[in-house]
Every structure is written in structure tokens, then in C-alpha cells.
Amino acid sequence: MLLAVDAGNTNVVFALVDAGEIRARWRIATDPRRTADEYAVWLNQLLGLEGFAMRDVEAVIIATVVPRALHNLEVLSSKYFKVTPMIAGQPPVAWGIELDVSEPASVGADRVVNAIAAHHLYNGDLVVIDFGTATTFDVVDYSGAYKGGIIAPGINLSLDALVSAAAKLPRIAIAAPEDRSVIGRTTEAQMQIGVFWGYVAMIEGLVQRMRAEIGRPVKVISTGGLAVLFDQHTDIFDAIAPDLTIQGLALMHGRI
């Protein structure tokens, strides 16, 4: 049994993978100060609720974009699971794909892992959109090479910035407006239109520009927590892959 760990800026996702099948998944807020002991107590309880035990974990693979969180996850693996963790992008877990960009070392681990999984699951040229702390658009060509992409503020970051900077604006939920009108009649409705439909327009506009630049047919793959919500209000996505990062980690482990 493999424990795949995706440590992002907002959440750390743990997933139990057996022969390529995700058997269970859990998430916890990212906190670089969280100790290995705290992780272990939390995971031990959750594993038990799913009918598993810590001894069932035979390997651990980690992808992280939060360097300060890595040490405690490594200690968790060695102290409580009794295995040396594999770190995505570090020997012996090489990426195995070409990073055809100016600064390959600066590409986030999650984005490369997503590219690996997307190329494995879908044919042809791809744009992978990941709705996380930031919203990232990644181009993977037909050969599996990572060609670059876009980083945009995540919708929650955009809303937080708006509310923080404007004293009289209330905090609203991230949700689709009740109708398709883009002329709001209350402050809350106007904010919701601006945040939600503005974000949909950004997604559609950027994908249109990327398709024009690529110049070949492109599939758009969406992942991340808000992918399903946006999929209900745009036809830009060809597929939703909510576990893309975990699938990529499992694929990388399978190569070892």
C-alpha cells in the first residue's frame, strides 16, 4: 500500500493507493509547524476509521511546493511508517518528462506531477487547469513534454484581497449567482457576479488564447476543489480529474 502526499500551499492531501486504486484520502490545513507526531496521531485515527492500520503502508511518496513542510513529513514517514520517503523530482524519483521551459527547476512539483498524470490519461495536446491557492494553466504537448503555462490568483485569494482592501464590502461565499444576469442589484450580488463570472471569463479567455498559440487541437483537463463548480457553468473543460496529482504520484512510484 502506498501513501501519496501532496503538500500544497493551503492543504496537505494524504491518499492511500493500492495497485493504482485510491482507497482513501484525507486533507489537513498546511502548517509547516505541524510536527510528525501530530500528523501521526491524526492519520492513525483516520486509517482506523477506514479499516486500515499504519503497518499497511509500505511506501511513501511526497510532492510539495512548501519546502518548510517537507522535513516533518519525512520524519513522519521514517518514524511512524518505517520507510524512507520518496520525494517527487529527486533521485530515484526522476520526473521522466521533458521540462521544456527556461527555468525547469522553478516549476512546482504539483504542476509536473499533474502533467505526468494528464499525459498518461489523455492523448494529444493538453491544457491542465488546477484550481488551488493559485489557479495554474499548464501546457503538455502530445509527446508528454511540459511546455509552460500561466499562474493566476486563485479565486479565494482574489476574494480575500477584495474584502481586505475595501472596508465596506462583506465576505461572500464562492458560489454561482442565482441567475445569469451580470447586472447585480445588491452589493453582494455585484460582488458575486464580479468574482464568479469574472473568473469564468478569465478561464475561457486564457484557454482561447492558449489554443490559438498552440495551433493544434487541445483537450482541457480540470482538477482541484472548484473544478466541479466551474464545470457546471462553462463548456470549456473536456474532462474533470479531481485526483490528478495523487494519480501522478502513484504513476511515479510505479516506475521505481
Short mmCIF file of C-alpha atoms in Angstrom, two decimals, residues 127-214:
data_model
loop_
_atom_site.label_atom_id
_atom_site.label_comp_id
_atom_site.label_asym_id
_atom_site.label_seq_id
_atom_site.Cartn_x
_atom_site.Cartn_y
_atom_site.Cartn_z
CA VAL A 127 -4.08 22.26 -21.05
CA VAL A 128 -4.31 21.28 -17.38
CA ILE A 129 -6.11 23.76 -15.12
CA ASP A 130 -5.60 23.29 -11.38
CA PHE A 131 -7.84 25.28 -9.03
CA GLY A 132 -5.70 25.63 -5.92
CA THR A 133 -4.34 28.53 -3.89
CA ALA A 134 -3.31 29.83 -7.30
CA THR A 135 -5.05 28.77 -10.47
CA THR A 136 -2.48 27.30 -12.82
CA PHE A 137 -2.78 26.56 -16.53
CA ASP A 138 -0.19 24.06 -17.78
CA VAL A 139 0.51 23.03 -21.36
CA VAL A 140 1.54 19.42 -22.01
CA ASP A 141 2.25 18.55 -25.63
CA TYR A 142 1.40 15.32 -27.44
CA SER A 143 4.81 13.82 -26.52
CA GLY A 144 4.29 14.44 -22.79
CA ALA A 145 6.68 17.39 -22.54
CA TYR A 146 5.80 20.21 -20.17
CA LYS A 147 5.84 23.39 -22.25
CA GLY A 148 4.95 26.10 -19.73
CA GLY A 149 1.77 27.81 -18.64
CA ILE A 150 0.12 30.54 -16.61
CA ILE A 151 -0.18 31.34 -12.90
CA ALA A 152 -3.23 33.38 -11.87
CA PRO A 153 -4.50 34.29 -8.39
CA GLY A 154 -6.88 31.67 -7.04
CA ILE A 155 -10.48 32.75 -6.72
CA ASN A 156 -10.29 32.69 -2.91
CA LEU A 157 -7.16 34.87 -2.99
CA SER A 158 -8.95 37.32 -5.29
CA LEU A 159 -11.93 37.50 -2.97
CA ASP A 160 -9.74 37.86 0.13
CA ALA A 161 -7.85 40.74 -1.49
CA LEU A 162 -11.10 42.48 -2.46
CA VAL A 163 -12.65 42.19 1.01
CA SER A 164 -9.42 43.19 2.79
CA ALA A 165 -8.89 46.30 0.70
CA ALA A 166 -12.47 47.60 0.73
CA ALA A 167 -13.74 48.36 4.23
CA LYS A 168 -17.48 48.20 3.48
CA LEU A 169 -17.55 45.07 1.31
CA PRO A 170 -18.84 41.94 3.06
CA ARG A 171 -17.35 38.47 2.81
CA ILE A 172 -19.34 36.28 0.45
CA ALA A 173 -19.28 32.58 -0.38
CA ILE A 174 -17.72 31.26 -3.58
CA ALA A 175 -20.82 30.18 -5.48
CA ALA A 176 -22.52 30.71 -8.80
CA PRO A 177 -25.01 33.59 -8.87
CA GLU A 178 -28.67 32.55 -8.76
CA ASP A 179 -29.22 33.64 -12.38
CA ARG A 180 -27.08 34.53 -15.38
CA SER A 181 -27.64 38.27 -15.16
CA VAL A 182 -24.40 40.22 -14.94
CA ILE A 183 -26.08 43.35 -13.62
CA GLY A 184 -26.31 42.98 -9.86
CA ARG A 185 -28.91 44.85 -7.84
CA THR A 186 -27.27 44.46 -4.41
CA THR A 187 -23.68 44.82 -3.23
CA GLU A 188 -23.45 41.10 -2.53
CA ALA A 189 -24.86 40.19 -5.95
CA GLN A 190 -22.45 42.55 -7.69
CA MET A 191 -19.51 41.02 -5.83
CA GLN A 192 -20.65 37.50 -6.66
CA ILE A 193 -21.01 38.38 -10.33
CA GLY A 194 -17.61 40.02 -10.42
CA VAL A 195 -15.84 37.19 -8.65
CA PHE A 196 -17.61 34.20 -10.22
CA TRP A 197 -18.44 35.27 -13.78
CA GLY A 198 -15.24 37.31 -13.90
CA TYR A 199 -13.31 34.14 -13.10
CA VAL A 200 -15.21 32.10 -15.69
CA ALA A 201 -14.44 34.78 -18.29
CA MET A 202 -10.75 34.68 -17.33
CA ILE A 203 -10.62 30.90 -17.69
CA GLU A 204 -12.37 30.90 -21.06
CA GLY A 205 -10.34 33.83 -22.37
CA LEU A 206 -6.96 32.39 -21.37
CA VAL A 207 -7.77 28.95 -22.76
CA GLN A 208 -8.87 30.52 -26.04
CA ARG A 209 -5.56 32.37 -26.29
CA MET A 210 -3.57 29.23 -25.39
CA ARG A 211 -5.40 27.18 -28.03
CA ALA A 212 -4.66 29.83 -30.65
CA GLU A 213 -0.96 29.84 -29.73
CA ILE A 214 -0.63 26.05 -29.67
#
